[in-house]
Amino acid sequence: MLYTGSLQPDTQALISQLRSGDIRGLARAISIVENHATGWSELLKSLFPHSGKARVLGLTGPPGAGKSTLVDQLARFYRKQNQSVGIIAVDPTSPYTGGAVLGDRIRMQDHFSDPGIYIRSMATRGSLGGLARTTADVTTVLDASGRDLIMIETVGVGQDEVDIVRLAEVTIVILVPGMGDDVQTIKAGIMEIADIFVINKSDRDGAEHVEREIRTLQSLAMREDGWTPPIVKTVASEAMGIGELTGAVEDYEKYLQKNDLKLNKSEENWRARLTGMLRDALLEKAHHQMGDGGLMKYAAEVAQHQRDPYTLVEEIAARLVSES
Ligand SMILES: Nc1nc2c(ncn2[C@@H]2O[C@H](COP(=O)(O)OP(=O)(O)OP(=O)(O)O)[C@@H](O)[C@H]2O)c(=O)[nH]1
Ligand SMILES: [Mg+2]
């Protein structure tokens, strides 16, 4: 059902603009959602029923692995198949950002005249409601605007990135030869979420070594869904291996389809997202009830041992329920 409750007339106009494929409408809607500007949640409520059709690919890997170059090549490939593409580049917090973002802009420049490709950079800092959630909401907007394919690029460094790529139906983890100790850090969080491994910069020495390492890891644990992530070697800067990669994406999509795993994956994803949304909403409500400085007052009381924190939290939680 469409939510039309308290929609401002200009929000309605914005939705039709965006649904008709208008890029400026799309950009404005994304900004509203990203900045939590007036009407942002109403906008999302109205757009949600239109979402759920896009294919979402998540690409993650260490800084400088060639993620943007790869995304760019994939965008070219899918454009040739007449698919409309949306790209969300989640900027790393680390100092690599400046150059990388500039690099992205230059490299993707030749797409700018093509309305079939829409690129959006997301700033990590000052993201209201959290980076993962905002990225998810922006994905919903792009999806509802009718983009066939959405690619999300993140630097694989932490939990945020894991949460972001979880949004994707297909997660591609990009590694490069000669990562040394980096492989260890990447292994920890990101390795388990790879549906496809890419060894980019395979023009460099050591691609086989990385491949062996991945295979060793794979032999240690079988995935619950029975899928063995393929390893694709690419040289993104030379557009090499792109056909193999898109083939691997398709194989995995077919696998999900054939084994009825698509819904499972989506439900699992929503379980995580709803938990986050619920936590945010309850916390916001608790802060509201406590009023300005309320939390500090309690903190002071607990610090001075005037109150025990366990009873305090139980009381606050009970109030949330009774006053709803
Ligand atoms: N030799 C070689 N260089 C590549 C390859 N792919 C990308 N590069 C280069 O690697 C550098 C980094 O590429 P990006 O695409 O910006 O990498 P990224 O992973 O998006 O980087 P961040 O977003 O900063 O984390 C650029 O100079 C690319 O031209 C490749 O396959 N082989
Ligand atoms: Mg990049």
mmCIF file of C-alpha atoms and ligand atoms in Angstrom:
data_model
loop_
_atom_site.group_PDB
_atom_site.id
_atom_site.type_symbol
_atom_site.label_atom_id
_atom_site.label_comp_id
_atom_site.label_asym_id
_atom_site.label_seq_id
_atom_site.Cartn_x
_atom_site.Cartn_y
_atom_site.Cartn_z
ATOM 1 C CA MET A 1 0.000 0.000 0.000
ATOM 2 C CA LEU A 2 1.187 3.491 -0.738
ATOM 3 C CA TYR A 3 1.737 5.760 2.171
ATOM 4 C CA THR A 4 0.118 9.089 1.406
ATOM 5 C CA GLY A 5 -0.775 10.190 4.931
ATOM 6 C CA SER A 6 0.887 13.502 5.631
ATOM 7 C CA LEU A 7 2.834 13.974 2.424
ATOM 8 C CA GLN A 8 3.585 17.525 1.469
ATOM 9 C CA PRO A 9 2.465 18.340 -2.085
ATOM 10 C CA ASP A 10 6.069 19.033 -3.091
ATOM 11 C CA THR A 11 7.105 15.620 -1.766
ATOM 12 C CA GLN A 12 4.492 14.055 -4.003
ATOM 13 C CA ALA A 13 5.813 16.046 -6.937
ATOM 14 C CA LEU A 14 9.327 14.936 -6.073
ATOM 15 C CA ILE A 15 8.273 11.296 -6.059
ATOM 16 C CA SER A 16 6.694 11.487 -9.509
ATOM 17 C CA GLN A 17 9.728 13.363 -10.792
ATOM 18 C CA LEU A 18 12.061 10.705 -9.448
ATOM 19 C CA ARG A 19 9.882 7.836 -10.637
ATOM 20 C CA SER A 20 9.909 9.261 -14.148
ATOM 21 C CA GLY A 21 13.696 8.920 -14.154
ATOM 22 C CA ASP A 22 14.537 12.561 -13.612
ATOM 23 C CA ILE A 23 18.121 12.837 -12.336
ATOM 24 C CA ARG A 24 17.649 16.100 -10.472
ATOM 25 C CA GLY A 25 14.667 14.703 -8.621
ATOM 26 C CA LEU A 26 16.720 11.657 -7.741
ATOM 27 C CA ALA A 27 19.604 13.783 -6.478
ATOM 28 C CA ARG A 28 17.271 15.912 -4.384
ATOM 29 C CA ALA A 29 15.533 12.895 -2.871
ATOM 30 C CA ILE A 30 18.882 11.363 -1.939
ATOM 31 C CA SER A 31 19.991 14.599 -0.285
ATOM 32 C CA ILE A 32 16.786 14.790 1.735
ATOM 33 C CA VAL A 33 17.295 11.220 2.948
ATOM 34 C CA GLU A 34 21.000 11.657 3.556
ATOM 35 C CA ASN A 35 20.582 14.858 5.577
ATOM 36 C CA HIS A 36 17.407 13.786 7.325
ATOM 37 C CA ALA A 37 15.820 16.960 5.962
ATOM 38 C CA THR A 38 12.146 17.664 6.606
ATOM 39 C CA GLY A 39 9.940 14.871 5.340
ATOM 40 C CA TRP A 40 12.748 12.335 4.880
ATOM 41 C CA SER A 41 11.008 9.442 6.568
ATOM 42 C CA GLU A 42 7.703 10.145 4.817
ATOM 43 C CA LEU A 43 9.592 10.131 1.551
ATOM 44 C CA LEU A 44 11.085 6.721 2.328
ATOM 45 C CA LYS A 45 7.722 5.328 3.380
ATOM 46 C CA SER A 46 6.294 6.318 0.014
ATOM 47 C CA LEU A 47 9.263 5.059 -1.951
ATOM 48 C CA PHE A 48 9.625 1.707 -0.244
ATOM 49 C CA PRO A 49 6.750 0.013 -2.120
ATOM 50 C CA HIS A 50 8.505 0.897 -5.379
ATOM 51 C CA SER A 51 11.786 -0.638 -4.283
ATOM 52 C CA GLY A 52 12.949 -4.243 -4.289
ATOM 53 C CA LYS A 53 13.449 -4.650 -8.007
ATOM 54 C CA ALA A 54 17.046 -3.559 -8.467
ATOM 55 C CA ARG A 55 19.993 -5.926 -8.395
ATOM 56 C CA VAL A 56 22.375 -4.741 -5.703
ATOM 57 C CA LEU A 57 26.079 -5.507 -5.860
ATOM 58 C CA GLY A 58 28.386 -4.667 -2.976
ATOM 59 C CA LEU A 59 32.088 -4.274 -3.628
ATOM 60 C CA THR A 60 34.560 -4.033 -0.832
ATOM 61 C CA GLY A 61 38.279 -4.396 -0.316
ATOM 62 C CA PRO A 62 41.334 -2.596 0.982
ATOM 63 C CA PRO A 63 42.186 0.996 0.029
ATOM 64 C CA GLY A 64 43.542 1.340 -3.474
ATOM 65 C CA ALA A 65 42.646 -2.217 -4.516
ATOM 66 C CA GLY A 66 41.032 -0.863 -7.652
ATOM 67 C CA LYS A 67 37.420 -0.936 -6.494
ATOM 68 C CA SER A 68 36.412 2.240 -8.299
ATOM 69 C CA THR A 69 38.181 1.159 -11.466
ATOM 70 C CA LEU A 70 36.342 -2.140 -11.320
ATOM 71 C CA VAL A 71 32.980 -0.506 -10.612
ATOM 72 C CA ASP A 72 33.613 1.764 -13.568
ATOM 73 C CA GLN A 73 34.292 -1.218 -15.848
ATOM 74 C CA LEU A 74 31.247 -3.060 -14.567
ATOM 75 C CA ALA A 75 29.133 0.036 -15.162
ATOM 76 C CA ARG A 76 30.353 0.135 -18.757
ATOM 77 C CA PHE A 77 29.546 -3.544 -19.201
ATOM 78 C CA TYR A 78 26.017 -3.278 -17.833
ATOM 79 C CA ARG A 79 25.310 -0.093 -19.755
ATOM 80 C CA LYS A 80 26.058 -2.003 -22.952
ATOM 81 C CA GLN A 81 23.285 -4.379 -21.879
ATOM 82 C CA ASN A 82 21.037 -1.362 -21.569
ATOM 83 C CA GLN A 83 20.735 -1.590 -17.828
ATOM 84 C CA SER A 84 20.509 1.627 -15.872
ATOM 85 C CA VAL A 85 23.115 1.864 -13.146
ATOM 86 C CA GLY A 86 23.333 3.621 -9.800
ATOM 87 C CA ILE A 87 26.640 3.807 -7.953
ATOM 88 C CA ILE A 88 27.117 4.653 -4.302
ATOM 89 C CA ALA A 89 30.724 5.291 -3.358
ATOM 90 C CA VAL A 90 31.124 5.263 0.395
ATOM 91 C CA ASP A 91 34.194 7.315 1.126
ATOM 92 C CA PRO A 92 36.769 5.961 3.469
ATOM 93 C CA THR A 93 37.291 7.923 6.692
ATOM 94 C CA SER A 94 41.032 7.481 6.321
ATOM 95 C CA PRO A 95 43.181 10.137 4.651
ATOM 96 C CA TYR A 96 43.156 8.233 1.345
ATOM 97 C CA THR A 97 39.839 9.905 0.703
ATOM 98 C CA GLY A 98 40.854 13.164 -0.893
ATOM 99 C CA GLY A 99 42.792 11.624 -3.731
ATOM 100 C CA ALA A 100 40.465 8.702 -4.183
ATOM 101 C CA VAL A 101 37.396 10.847 -4.496
ATOM 102 C CA LEU A 102 39.090 13.116 -6.951
ATOM 103 C CA GLY A 103 40.295 10.040 -8.821
ATOM 104 C CA ASP A 104 36.770 8.667 -8.923
ATOM 105 C CA ARG A 105 35.450 11.891 -10.353
ATOM 106 C CA ILE A 106 38.006 12.005 -13.105
ATOM 107 C CA ARG A 107 37.724 8.358 -13.992
ATOM 108 C CA MET A 108 33.984 8.379 -14.065
ATOM 109 C CA GLN A 109 33.831 11.633 -15.963
ATOM 110 C CA ASP A 110 33.039 10.002 -19.288
ATOM 111 C CA HIS A 111 29.843 8.619 -17.793
ATOM 112 C CA PHE A 112 28.584 12.010 -16.820
ATOM 113 C CA SER A 113 26.843 12.640 -20.096
ATOM 114 C CA ASP A 114 25.052 9.303 -19.786
ATOM 115 C CA PRO A 115 21.926 9.621 -17.614
ATOM 116 C CA GLY A 116 21.930 5.818 -17.432
ATOM 117 C CA ILE A 117 24.674 6.057 -14.854
ATOM 118 C CA TYR A 118 24.132 7.929 -11.629
ATOM 119 C CA ILE A 119 27.057 8.241 -9.217
ATOM 120 C CA ARG A 120 26.759 9.387 -5.647
ATOM 121 C CA SER A 121 29.528 9.783 -3.121
ATOM 122 C CA MET A 122 28.548 9.448 0.498
ATOM 123 C CA ALA A 123 30.450 11.241 3.185
ATOM 124 C CA THR A 124 31.217 9.084 6.178
ATOM 125 C CA ARG A 125 31.441 11.909 8.626
ATOM 126 C CA GLY A 126 28.356 13.533 10.005
ATOM 127 C CA SER A 127 26.125 10.853 8.650
ATOM 128 C CA LEU A 128 22.981 11.155 10.753
ATOM 129 C CA GLY A 129 21.502 7.856 11.742
ATOM 130 C CA GLY A 130 24.720 6.012 10.954
ATOM 131 C CA LEU A 131 26.528 5.274 7.755
ATOM 132 C CA ALA A 132 25.157 1.800 7.135
ATOM 133 C CA ARG A 133 21.593 2.898 7.644
ATOM 134 C CA THR A 134 21.957 5.983 5.470
ATOM 135 C CA THR A 135 23.542 3.927 2.704
ATOM 136 C CA ALA A 136 20.651 1.476 2.955
ATOM 137 C CA ASP A 137 18.140 4.312 2.708
ATOM 138 C CA VAL A 138 19.929 5.840 -0.278
ATOM 139 C CA THR A 139 19.892 2.405 -1.921
ATOM 140 C CA THR A 140 16.126 2.299 -1.419
ATOM 141 C CA VAL A 141 15.783 5.669 -3.147
ATOM 142 C CA LEU A 142 17.891 4.548 -6.117
ATOM 143 C CA ASP A 143 16.001 1.277 -6.298
ATOM 144 C CA ALA A 144 12.618 3.046 -6.230
ATOM 145 C CA SER A 145 13.791 5.403 -8.963
ATOM 146 C CA GLY A 146 13.898 2.375 -11.251
ATOM 147 C CA ARG A 147 17.644 1.757 -11.553
ATOM 148 C CA ASP A 148 18.205 -1.799 -12.776
ATOM 149 C CA LEU A 149 21.504 -2.259 -11.020
ATOM 150 C CA ILE A 150 23.031 -0.611 -7.975
ATOM 151 C CA MET A 151 26.674 -0.935 -7.020
ATOM 152 C CA ILE A 152 27.936 0.047 -3.581
ATOM 153 C CA GLU A 153 31.668 0.573 -3.120
ATOM 154 C CA THR A 154 33.147 0.566 0.388
ATOM 155 C CA VAL A 155 36.602 0.207 1.830
ATOM 156 C CA GLY A 156 36.635 -3.004 3.808
ATOM 157 C CA VAL A 157 37.881 -1.867 7.154
ATOM 158 C CA GLY A 158 35.279 -2.350 9.816
ATOM 159 C CA GLN A 159 31.839 -3.295 11.022
ATOM 160 C CA ASP A 160 30.218 -0.419 9.158
ATOM 161 C CA GLU A 161 31.459 -1.849 5.884
ATOM 162 C CA VAL A 162 30.273 -5.308 6.769
ATOM 163 C CA ASP A 163 26.854 -3.848 7.534
ATOM 164 C CA ILE A 164 26.844 -1.963 4.267
ATOM 165 C CA VAL A 165 27.755 -4.852 2.020
ATOM 166 C CA ARG A 166 25.174 -6.944 3.799
ATOM 167 C CA LEU A 167 22.635 -4.850 1.921
ATOM 168 C CA ALA A 168 23.799 -6.313 -1.315
ATOM 169 C CA GLU A 169 22.450 -9.421 -2.900
ATOM 170 C CA VAL A 170 25.888 -10.200 -4.249
ATOM 171 C CA THR A 171 29.000 -9.259 -2.326
ATOM 172 C CA ILE A 172 32.298 -9.021 -4.142
ATOM 173 C CA VAL A 173 35.473 -8.875 -2.084
ATOM 174 C CA ILE A 174 38.439 -7.427 -3.933
ATOM 175 C CA LEU A 175 41.939 -8.451 -2.967
ATOM 176 C CA VAL A 176 45.263 -7.643 -4.588
ATOM 177 C CA PRO A 177 48.599 -9.417 -4.804
ATOM 178 C CA GLY A 178 51.174 -8.539 -2.204
ATOM 179 C CA MET A 179 48.829 -7.382 0.529
ATOM 180 C CA GLY A 180 51.032 -8.866 3.204
ATOM 181 C CA ASP A 181 49.599 -8.405 6.655
ATOM 182 C CA ASP A 182 46.590 -6.624 5.270
ATOM 183 C CA VAL A 183 45.184 -9.987 4.264
ATOM 184 C CA GLN A 184 45.065 -10.891 7.931
ATOM 185 C CA THR A 185 42.913 -7.910 8.843
ATOM 186 C CA ILE A 186 40.704 -8.343 5.835
ATOM 187 C CA LYS A 187 40.266 -12.017 6.662
ATOM 188 C CA ALA A 188 38.679 -11.275 9.986
ATOM 189 C CA GLY A 189 35.474 -9.524 9.016
ATOM 190 C CA ILE A 190 35.164 -9.379 5.306
ATOM 191 C CA MET A 191 36.243 -12.794 4.117
ATOM 192 C CA GLU A 192 33.129 -14.581 5.355
ATOM 193 C CA ILE A 193 30.813 -12.275 3.505
ATOM 194 C CA ALA A 194 32.334 -12.755 0.051
ATOM 195 C CA ASP A 195 30.077 -14.375 -2.511
ATOM 196 C CA ILE A 196 32.744 -13.778 -5.125
ATOM 197 C CA PHE A 197 36.439 -13.064 -4.710
ATOM 198 C CA VAL A 198 38.264 -10.846 -7.140
ATOM 199 C CA ILE A 199 42.021 -10.723 -7.315
ATOM 200 C CA ASN A 200 42.509 -7.408 -9.029
ATOM 201 C CA LYS A 201 45.869 -6.130 -10.275
ATOM 202 C CA SER A 202 46.556 -9.651 -11.470
ATOM 203 C CA ASP A 203 49.109 -8.104 -13.785
ATOM 204 C CA ARG A 204 51.305 -7.968 -10.701
ATOM 205 C CA ASP A 205 53.297 -10.787 -9.145
ATOM 206 C CA GLY A 206 51.665 -12.778 -6.410
ATOM 207 C CA ALA A 207 48.138 -13.299 -7.745
ATOM 208 C CA GLU A 208 48.553 -17.065 -7.431
ATOM 209 C CA HIS A 209 49.721 -16.697 -3.858
ATOM 210 C CA VAL A 210 46.579 -14.755 -2.901
ATOM 211 C CA GLU A 211 44.467 -17.317 -4.722
ATOM 212 C CA ARG A 212 46.071 -20.148 -2.751
ATOM 213 C CA GLU A 213 45.435 -18.299 0.499
ATOM 214 C CA ILE A 214 41.774 -17.874 -0.328
ATOM 215 C CA ARG A 215 41.447 -21.533 -1.299
ATOM 216 C CA THR A 216 43.049 -22.570 1.974
ATOM 217 C CA LEU A 217 40.580 -20.470 3.900
ATOM 218 C CA GLN A 218 37.699 -21.872 1.887
ATOM 219 C CA SER A 219 38.755 -25.423 2.623
ATOM 220 C CA LEU A 220 38.477 -24.705 6.338
ATOM 221 C CA ALA A 221 34.818 -23.860 6.431
ATOM 222 C CA MET A 222 31.867 -24.722 4.267
ATOM 223 C CA ARG A 223 29.251 -22.045 3.782
ATOM 224 C CA GLU A 224 25.779 -22.654 5.124
ATOM 225 C CA ASP A 225 24.205 -22.142 1.728
ATOM 226 C CA GLY A 226 26.600 -24.588 0.078
ATOM 227 C CA TRP A 227 27.997 -22.014 -2.332
ATOM 228 C CA THR A 228 31.727 -21.938 -2.938
ATOM 229 C CA PRO A 229 32.705 -18.388 -3.839
ATOM 230 C CA PRO A 230 34.569 -18.383 -7.131
ATOM 231 C CA ILE A 231 37.851 -16.532 -7.467
ATOM 232 C CA VAL A 232 38.088 -14.237 -10.472
ATOM 233 C CA LYS A 233 41.320 -12.596 -11.567
ATOM 234 C CA THR A 234 41.006 -9.156 -13.086
ATOM 235 C CA VAL A 235 43.092 -6.279 -14.324
ATOM 236 C CA ALA A 236 40.493 -3.569 -13.922
ATOM 237 C CA SER A 237 42.651 -0.846 -15.421
ATOM 238 C CA GLU A 238 42.825 -2.880 -18.659
ATOM 239 C CA ALA A 239 39.215 -4.107 -18.539
ATOM 240 C CA MET A 240 40.494 -7.669 -18.242
ATOM 241 C CA GLY A 241 38.382 -10.320 -16.549
ATOM 242 C CA ILE A 242 35.209 -8.227 -16.519
ATOM 243 C CA GLY A 243 33.249 -10.796 -18.531
ATOM 244 C CA GLU A 244 34.308 -13.543 -16.104
ATOM 245 C CA LEU A 245 33.287 -11.408 -13.167
ATOM 246 C CA THR A 246 29.846 -10.568 -14.542
ATOM 247 C CA GLY A 247 29.487 -14.262 -15.381
ATOM 248 C CA ALA A 248 30.272 -15.154 -11.776
ATOM 249 C CA VAL A 249 27.689 -12.617 -10.565
ATOM 250 C CA GLU A 250 25.090 -14.212 -12.794
ATOM 251 C CA ASP A 251 26.014 -17.713 -11.629
ATOM 252 C CA TYR A 252 25.546 -16.718 -8.036
ATOM 253 C CA GLU A 253 22.225 -15.006 -8.769
ATOM 254 C CA LYS A 254 21.051 -18.177 -10.497
ATOM 255 C CA TYR A 255 22.230 -20.236 -7.546
ATOM 256 C CA LEU A 256 20.220 -18.073 -5.161
ATOM 257 C CA GLN A 257 17.205 -18.369 -7.418
ATOM 258 C CA LYS A 258 17.457 -22.104 -7.928
ATOM 259 C CA ASN A 259 17.821 -22.883 -4.261
ATOM 260 C CA ASP A 260 15.221 -20.418 -3.027
ATOM 261 C CA LEU A 261 17.905 -18.589 -1.105
ATOM 262 C CA LYS A 262 17.043 -15.124 -2.268
ATOM 263 C CA LEU A 263 14.255 -14.625 0.222
ATOM 264 C CA ASN A 264 16.336 -16.118 3.044
ATOM 265 C CA LYS A 265 19.128 -13.727 2.321
ATOM 266 C CA SER A 266 16.757 -10.808 2.214
ATOM 267 C CA GLU A 267 15.064 -11.841 5.451
ATOM 268 C CA GLU A 268 18.401 -12.218 7.185
ATOM 269 C CA ASN A 269 19.377 -8.788 5.930
ATOM 270 C CA TRP A 270 16.131 -7.257 7.171
ATOM 271 C CA ARG A 271 16.480 -8.902 10.534
ATOM 272 C CA ALA A 272 19.767 -7.049 10.975
ATOM 273 C CA ARG A 273 18.404 -3.806 9.577
ATOM 274 C CA LEU A 274 15.242 -3.875 11.639
ATOM 275 C CA THR A 275 17.281 -4.510 14.772
ATOM 276 C CA GLY A 276 19.314 -1.399 14.018
ATOM 277 C CA MET A 277 16.276 0.689 13.166
ATOM 278 C CA LEU A 278 14.493 -0.427 16.301
ATOM 279 C CA ARG A 279 17.506 0.333 18.456
ATOM 280 C CA ASP A 280 17.766 3.826 16.953
ATOM 281 C CA ALA A 281 14.076 4.495 17.419
ATOM 282 C CA LEU A 282 13.978 3.287 21.014
ATOM 283 C CA LEU A 283 17.116 5.171 21.908
ATOM 284 C CA GLU A 284 15.731 8.326 20.389
ATOM 285 C CA LYS A 285 12.560 7.887 22.372
ATOM 286 C CA ALA A 286 14.489 7.255 25.573
ATOM 287 C CA HIS A 287 16.554 10.401 25.032
ATOM 288 C CA HIS A 288 13.376 12.331 24.374
ATOM 289 C CA GLN A 289 11.790 11.074 27.597
ATOM 290 C CA MET A 290 14.887 11.779 29.655
ATOM 291 C CA GLY A 291 15.042 15.313 28.283
ATOM 292 C CA ASP A 292 18.089 17.492 27.837
ATOM 293 C CA GLY A 293 20.876 16.512 30.163
ATOM 294 C CA GLY A 294 18.829 13.606 31.497
ATOM 295 C CA LEU A 295 21.407 11.014 30.632
ATOM 296 C CA MET A 296 24.195 13.050 32.209
ATOM 297 C CA LYS A 297 22.199 13.402 35.395
ATOM 298 C CA TYR A 298 21.743 9.634 35.580
ATOM 299 C CA ALA A 299 25.389 9.068 34.720
ATOM 300 C CA ALA A 300 26.405 11.335 37.577
ATOM 301 C CA GLU A 301 24.109 9.496 39.987
ATOM 302 C CA VAL A 302 25.525 6.121 38.954
ATOM 303 C CA ALA A 303 29.103 7.412 39.085
ATOM 304 C CA GLN A 304 28.521 8.573 42.657
ATOM 305 C CA HIS A 305 26.911 5.249 43.513
ATOM 306 C CA GLN A 306 23.622 6.879 44.381
ATOM 307 C CA ARG A 307 21.863 4.508 42.009
ATOM 308 C CA ASP A 308 22.562 1.154 40.461
ATOM 309 C CA PRO A 309 22.649 1.163 36.660
ATOM 310 C CA TYR A 310 20.785 -2.147 36.316
ATOM 311 C CA THR A 311 17.602 -0.994 37.980
ATOM 312 C CA LEU A 312 17.908 2.362 36.262
ATOM 313 C CA VAL A 313 17.986 0.850 32.776
ATOM 314 C CA GLU A 314 15.098 -1.485 33.629
ATOM 315 C CA GLU A 315 13.074 1.511 34.750
ATOM 316 C CA ILE A 316 13.842 3.535 31.628
ATOM 317 C CA ALA A 317 12.986 0.575 29.388
ATOM 318 C CA ALA A 318 9.736 -0.042 31.264
ATOM 319 C CA ARG A 319 8.781 3.597 30.799
ATOM 320 C CA LEU A 320 9.355 3.300 27.054
ATOM 321 C CA VAL A 321 6.817 0.513 26.871
ATOM 322 C CA SER A 322 4.194 2.024 29.160
ATOM 323 C CA GLU A 323 4.257 5.441 27.520
ATOM 324 C CA SER A 324 4.033 4.216 23.951
HETATM 325 N N1 LIG B 1 48.412 -2.353 -12.148
HETATM 326 C C1 LIG B 1 47.117 -2.209 -11.962
HETATM 327 N N2 LIG B 1 46.636 -1.065 -11.466
HETATM 328 C C2 LIG B 1 45.304 -0.937 -11.267
HETATM 329 C C3 LIG B 1 44.410 -1.998 -11.557
HETATM 330 N N3 LIG B 1 43.171 -1.598 -11.242
HETATM 331 C C4 LIG B 1 43.264 -0.357 -10.761
HETATM 332 N N4 LIG B 1 44.551 0.060 -10.768
HETATM 333 C C5 LIG B 1 45.097 1.354 -10.301
HETATM 334 O O1 LIG B 1 45.093 1.352 -8.895
HETATM 335 C C6 LIG B 1 44.872 2.684 -8.405
HETATM 336 C C7 LIG B 1 43.740 2.686 -7.397
HETATM 337 O O2 LIG B 1 42.547 2.395 -8.077
HETATM 338 P P1 LIG B 1 41.112 2.768 -7.513
HETATM 339 O O3 LIG B 1 40.118 2.208 -8.463
HETATM 340 O O4 LIG B 1 41.018 4.203 -7.197
HETATM 341 O O5 LIG B 1 41.125 1.939 -6.166
HETATM 342 P P2 LIG B 1 40.043 1.962 -4.990
HETATM 343 O O6 LIG B 1 40.074 0.614 -4.389
HETATM 344 O O7 LIG B 1 38.747 2.465 -5.481
HETATM 345 O O8 LIG B 1 40.702 3.002 -3.996
HETATM 346 P P3 LIG B 1 40.010 3.715 -2.709
HETATM 347 O O9 LIG B 1 38.617 4.085 -3.090
HETATM 348 O O10 LIG B 1 40.887 4.848 -2.428
HETATM 349 O O11 LIG B 1 40.057 2.693 -1.611
HETATM 350 C C8 LIG B 1 44.619 3.533 -9.621
HETATM 351 O O12 LIG B 1 45.792 4.180 -9.955
HETATM 352 C C9 LIG B 1 44.226 2.519 -10.694
HETATM 353 O O13 LIG B 1 44.542 2.955 -11.988
HETATM 354 C C10 LIG B 1 44.947 -3.207 -12.076
HETATM 355 O O14 LIG B 1 44.252 -4.179 -12.332
HETATM 356 N N5 LIG B 1 46.307 -3.259 -12.258
HETATM 357 MG MG MG B 2 37.496 4.061 -4.762
#
